[in-house]
PDB file of C-alpha atoms and ligand atoms in Angstrom:
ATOM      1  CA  UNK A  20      60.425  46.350-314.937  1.00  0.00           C
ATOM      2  CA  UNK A  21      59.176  43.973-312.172  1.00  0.00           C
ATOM      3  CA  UNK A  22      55.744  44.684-310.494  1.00  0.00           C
ATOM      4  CA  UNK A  23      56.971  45.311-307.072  1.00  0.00           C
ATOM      5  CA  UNK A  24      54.345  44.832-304.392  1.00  0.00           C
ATOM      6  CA  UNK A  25      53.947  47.147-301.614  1.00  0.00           C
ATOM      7  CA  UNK A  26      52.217  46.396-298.542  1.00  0.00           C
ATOM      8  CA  UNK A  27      50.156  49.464-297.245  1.00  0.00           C
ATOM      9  CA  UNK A  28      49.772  48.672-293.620  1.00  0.00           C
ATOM     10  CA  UNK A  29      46.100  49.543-292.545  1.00  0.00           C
ATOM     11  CA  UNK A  30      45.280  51.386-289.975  1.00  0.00           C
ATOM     12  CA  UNK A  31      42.777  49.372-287.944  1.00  0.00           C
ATOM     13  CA  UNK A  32      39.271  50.914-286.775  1.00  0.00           C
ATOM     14  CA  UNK A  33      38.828  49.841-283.504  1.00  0.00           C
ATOM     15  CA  UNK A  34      35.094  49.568-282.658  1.00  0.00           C
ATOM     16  CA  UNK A  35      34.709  49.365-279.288  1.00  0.00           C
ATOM     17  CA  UNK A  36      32.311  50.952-277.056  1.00  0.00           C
ATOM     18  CA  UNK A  37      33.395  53.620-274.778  1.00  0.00           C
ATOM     19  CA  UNK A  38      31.665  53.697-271.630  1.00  0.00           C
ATOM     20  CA  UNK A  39      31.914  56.306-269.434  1.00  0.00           C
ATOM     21  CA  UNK A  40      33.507  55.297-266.041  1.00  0.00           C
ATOM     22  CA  UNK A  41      31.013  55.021-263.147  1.00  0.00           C
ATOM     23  CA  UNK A  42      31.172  56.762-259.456  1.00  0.00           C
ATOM     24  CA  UNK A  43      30.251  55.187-256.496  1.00  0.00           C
ATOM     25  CA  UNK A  44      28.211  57.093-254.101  1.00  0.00           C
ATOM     26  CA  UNK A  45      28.842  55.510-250.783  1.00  0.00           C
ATOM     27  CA  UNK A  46      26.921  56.393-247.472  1.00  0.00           C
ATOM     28  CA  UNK A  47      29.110  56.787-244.574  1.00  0.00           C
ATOM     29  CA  UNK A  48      27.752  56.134-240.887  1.00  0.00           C
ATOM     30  CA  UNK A  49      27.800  58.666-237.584  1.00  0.00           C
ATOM     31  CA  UNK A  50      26.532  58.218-234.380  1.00  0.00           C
ATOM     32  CA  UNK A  51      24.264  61.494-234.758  1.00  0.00           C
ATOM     33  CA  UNK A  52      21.676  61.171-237.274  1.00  0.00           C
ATOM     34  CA  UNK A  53      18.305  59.357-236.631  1.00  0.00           C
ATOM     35  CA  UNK A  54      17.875  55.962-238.622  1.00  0.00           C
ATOM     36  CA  UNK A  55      14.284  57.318-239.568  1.00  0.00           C
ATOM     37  CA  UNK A  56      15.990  60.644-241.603  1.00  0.00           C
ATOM     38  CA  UNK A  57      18.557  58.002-243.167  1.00  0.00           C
ATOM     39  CA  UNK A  58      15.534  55.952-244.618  1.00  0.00           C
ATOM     40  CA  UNK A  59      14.085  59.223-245.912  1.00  0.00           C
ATOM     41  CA  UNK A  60      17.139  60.313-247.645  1.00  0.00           C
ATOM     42  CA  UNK A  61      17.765  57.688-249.719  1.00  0.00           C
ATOM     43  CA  UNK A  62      14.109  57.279-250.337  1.00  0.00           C
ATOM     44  CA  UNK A  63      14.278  61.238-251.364  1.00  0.00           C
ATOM     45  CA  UNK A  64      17.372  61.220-253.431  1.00  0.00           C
ATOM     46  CA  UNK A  65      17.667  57.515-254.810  1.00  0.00           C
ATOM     47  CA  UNK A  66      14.142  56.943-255.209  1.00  0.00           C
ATOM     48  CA  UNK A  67      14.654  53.909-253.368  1.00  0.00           C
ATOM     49  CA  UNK A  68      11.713  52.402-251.573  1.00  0.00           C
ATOM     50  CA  UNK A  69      11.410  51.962-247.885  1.00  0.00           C
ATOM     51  CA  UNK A  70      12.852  48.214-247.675  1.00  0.00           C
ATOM     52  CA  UNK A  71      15.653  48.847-249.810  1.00  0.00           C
ATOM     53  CA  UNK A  72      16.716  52.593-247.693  1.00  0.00           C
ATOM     54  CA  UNK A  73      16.220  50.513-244.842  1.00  0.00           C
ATOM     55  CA  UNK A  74      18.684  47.931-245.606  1.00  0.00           C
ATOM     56  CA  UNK A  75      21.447  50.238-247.247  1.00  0.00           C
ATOM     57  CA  UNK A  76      21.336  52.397-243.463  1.00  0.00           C
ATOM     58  CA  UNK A  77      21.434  49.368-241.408  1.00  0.00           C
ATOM     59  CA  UNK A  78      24.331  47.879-243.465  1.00  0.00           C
ATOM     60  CA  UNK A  79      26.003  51.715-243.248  1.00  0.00           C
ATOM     61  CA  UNK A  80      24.942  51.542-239.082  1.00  0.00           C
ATOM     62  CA  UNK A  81      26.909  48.294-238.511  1.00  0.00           C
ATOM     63  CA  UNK A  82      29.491  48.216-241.243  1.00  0.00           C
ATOM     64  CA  UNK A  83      30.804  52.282-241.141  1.00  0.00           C
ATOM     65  CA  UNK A  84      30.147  52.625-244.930  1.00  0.00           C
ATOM     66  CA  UNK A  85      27.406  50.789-247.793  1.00  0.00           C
ATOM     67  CA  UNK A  86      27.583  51.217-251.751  1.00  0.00           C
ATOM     68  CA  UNK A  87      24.042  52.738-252.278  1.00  0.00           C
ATOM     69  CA  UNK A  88      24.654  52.734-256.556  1.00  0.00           C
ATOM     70  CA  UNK A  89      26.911  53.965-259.153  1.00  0.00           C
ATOM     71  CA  UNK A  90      26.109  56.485-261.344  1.00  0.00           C
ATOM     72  CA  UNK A  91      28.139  58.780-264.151  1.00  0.00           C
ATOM     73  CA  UNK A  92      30.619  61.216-262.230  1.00  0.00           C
ATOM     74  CA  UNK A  93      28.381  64.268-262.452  1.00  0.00           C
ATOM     75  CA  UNK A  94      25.039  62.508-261.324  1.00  0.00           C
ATOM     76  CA  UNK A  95      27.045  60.821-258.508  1.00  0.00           C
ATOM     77  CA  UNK A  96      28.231  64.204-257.196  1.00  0.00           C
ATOM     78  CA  UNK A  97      25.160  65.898-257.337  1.00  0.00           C
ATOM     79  CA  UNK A  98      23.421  63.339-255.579  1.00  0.00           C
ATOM     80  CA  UNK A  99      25.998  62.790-252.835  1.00  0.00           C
ATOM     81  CA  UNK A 100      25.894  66.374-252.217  1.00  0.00           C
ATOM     82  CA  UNK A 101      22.060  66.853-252.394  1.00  0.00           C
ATOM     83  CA  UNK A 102      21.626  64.357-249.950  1.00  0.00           C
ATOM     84  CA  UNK A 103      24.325  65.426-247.729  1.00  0.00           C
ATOM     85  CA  UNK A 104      22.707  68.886-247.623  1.00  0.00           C
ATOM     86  CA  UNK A 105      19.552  67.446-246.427  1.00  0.00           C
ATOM     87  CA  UNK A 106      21.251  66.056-243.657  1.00  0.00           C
ATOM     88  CA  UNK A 107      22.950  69.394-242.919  1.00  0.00           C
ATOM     89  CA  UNK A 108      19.931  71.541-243.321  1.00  0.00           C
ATOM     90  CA  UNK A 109      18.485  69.805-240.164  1.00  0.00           C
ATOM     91  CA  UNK A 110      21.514  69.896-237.846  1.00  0.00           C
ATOM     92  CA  UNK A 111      23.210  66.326-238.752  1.00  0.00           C
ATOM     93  CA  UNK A 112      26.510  65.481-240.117  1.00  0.00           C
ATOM     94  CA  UNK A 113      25.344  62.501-242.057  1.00  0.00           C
ATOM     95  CA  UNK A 114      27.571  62.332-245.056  1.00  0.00           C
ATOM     96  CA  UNK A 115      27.830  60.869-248.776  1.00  0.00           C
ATOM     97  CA  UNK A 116      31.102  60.657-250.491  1.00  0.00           C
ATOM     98  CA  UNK A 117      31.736  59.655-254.090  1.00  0.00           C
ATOM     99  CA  UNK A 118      34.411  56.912-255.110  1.00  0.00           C
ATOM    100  CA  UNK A 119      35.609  56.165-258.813  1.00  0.00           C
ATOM    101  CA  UNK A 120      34.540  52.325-259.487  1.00  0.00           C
ATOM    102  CA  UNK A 121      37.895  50.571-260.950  1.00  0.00           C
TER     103      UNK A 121
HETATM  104  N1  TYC B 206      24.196  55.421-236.616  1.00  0.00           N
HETATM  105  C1  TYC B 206      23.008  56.247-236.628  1.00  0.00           C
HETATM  106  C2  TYC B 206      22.235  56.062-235.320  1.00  0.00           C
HETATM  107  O1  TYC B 206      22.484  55.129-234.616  1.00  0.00           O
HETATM  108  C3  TYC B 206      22.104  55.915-237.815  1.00  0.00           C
HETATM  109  C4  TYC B 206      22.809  56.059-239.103  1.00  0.00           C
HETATM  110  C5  TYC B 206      22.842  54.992-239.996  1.00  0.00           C
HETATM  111  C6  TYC B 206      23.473  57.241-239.447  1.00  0.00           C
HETATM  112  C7  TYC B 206      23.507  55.100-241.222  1.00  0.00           C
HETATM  113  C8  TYC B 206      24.136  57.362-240.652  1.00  0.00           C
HETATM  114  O2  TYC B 206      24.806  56.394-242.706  1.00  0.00           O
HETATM  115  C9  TYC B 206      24.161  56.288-241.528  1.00  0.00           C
HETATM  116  N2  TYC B 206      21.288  56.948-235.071  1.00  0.00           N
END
């Protein structure tokens, strides 16, 4: 009897990394909240120092919106809220919103 010869197809192992899909937290401008608290936000919750708060407010002041950083989904929602509380808890409506990055 002839050897017949069967081809097993393989199942191929792909290895490629999975990385999780980052948020956006994005500061949005309003005409109510002093630059000063803005600055002390950012500093506060993104441990940013006082030149780089300062640039990501004024770029939020004359633009509407600025990209502060990206972050995993859960991180960026906590910190959008936390900061957006501190705003609240003194009266302002200063807001920070999440985005998924595509
Ligand atoms: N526009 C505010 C003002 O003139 C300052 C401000 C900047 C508020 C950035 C929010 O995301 C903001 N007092």
């Amino acid at each position: 009897m002839a050897t017949k010869t069967t081809t097993k197809p393989r199942t191929k192992t792909s290895t490629k990394t999975q990385r999780p899909p980052l948020w956006k937290v994005i500061l949005l401008n309003d005409d109510y909240t002093p630059r000063e608290f803005v600055v002390e936000v950012l500093k506060a919750v993104f441990r940013m120092n006082e030149s780089q708060a300062y640039r990501v407010m004024l770029t939020a002041h004359q633009r509407g919106a600025c990209v502060i950083a990206v972050f995993t989904k859960d991180v960026a929602e906590t910190k959008a809220k936390e900061a957006t509380e501190m705003g609240k808890s003194q009266g302002y409506p200063l807001y920070f919103t999440t985005e998924k990055e595509e």
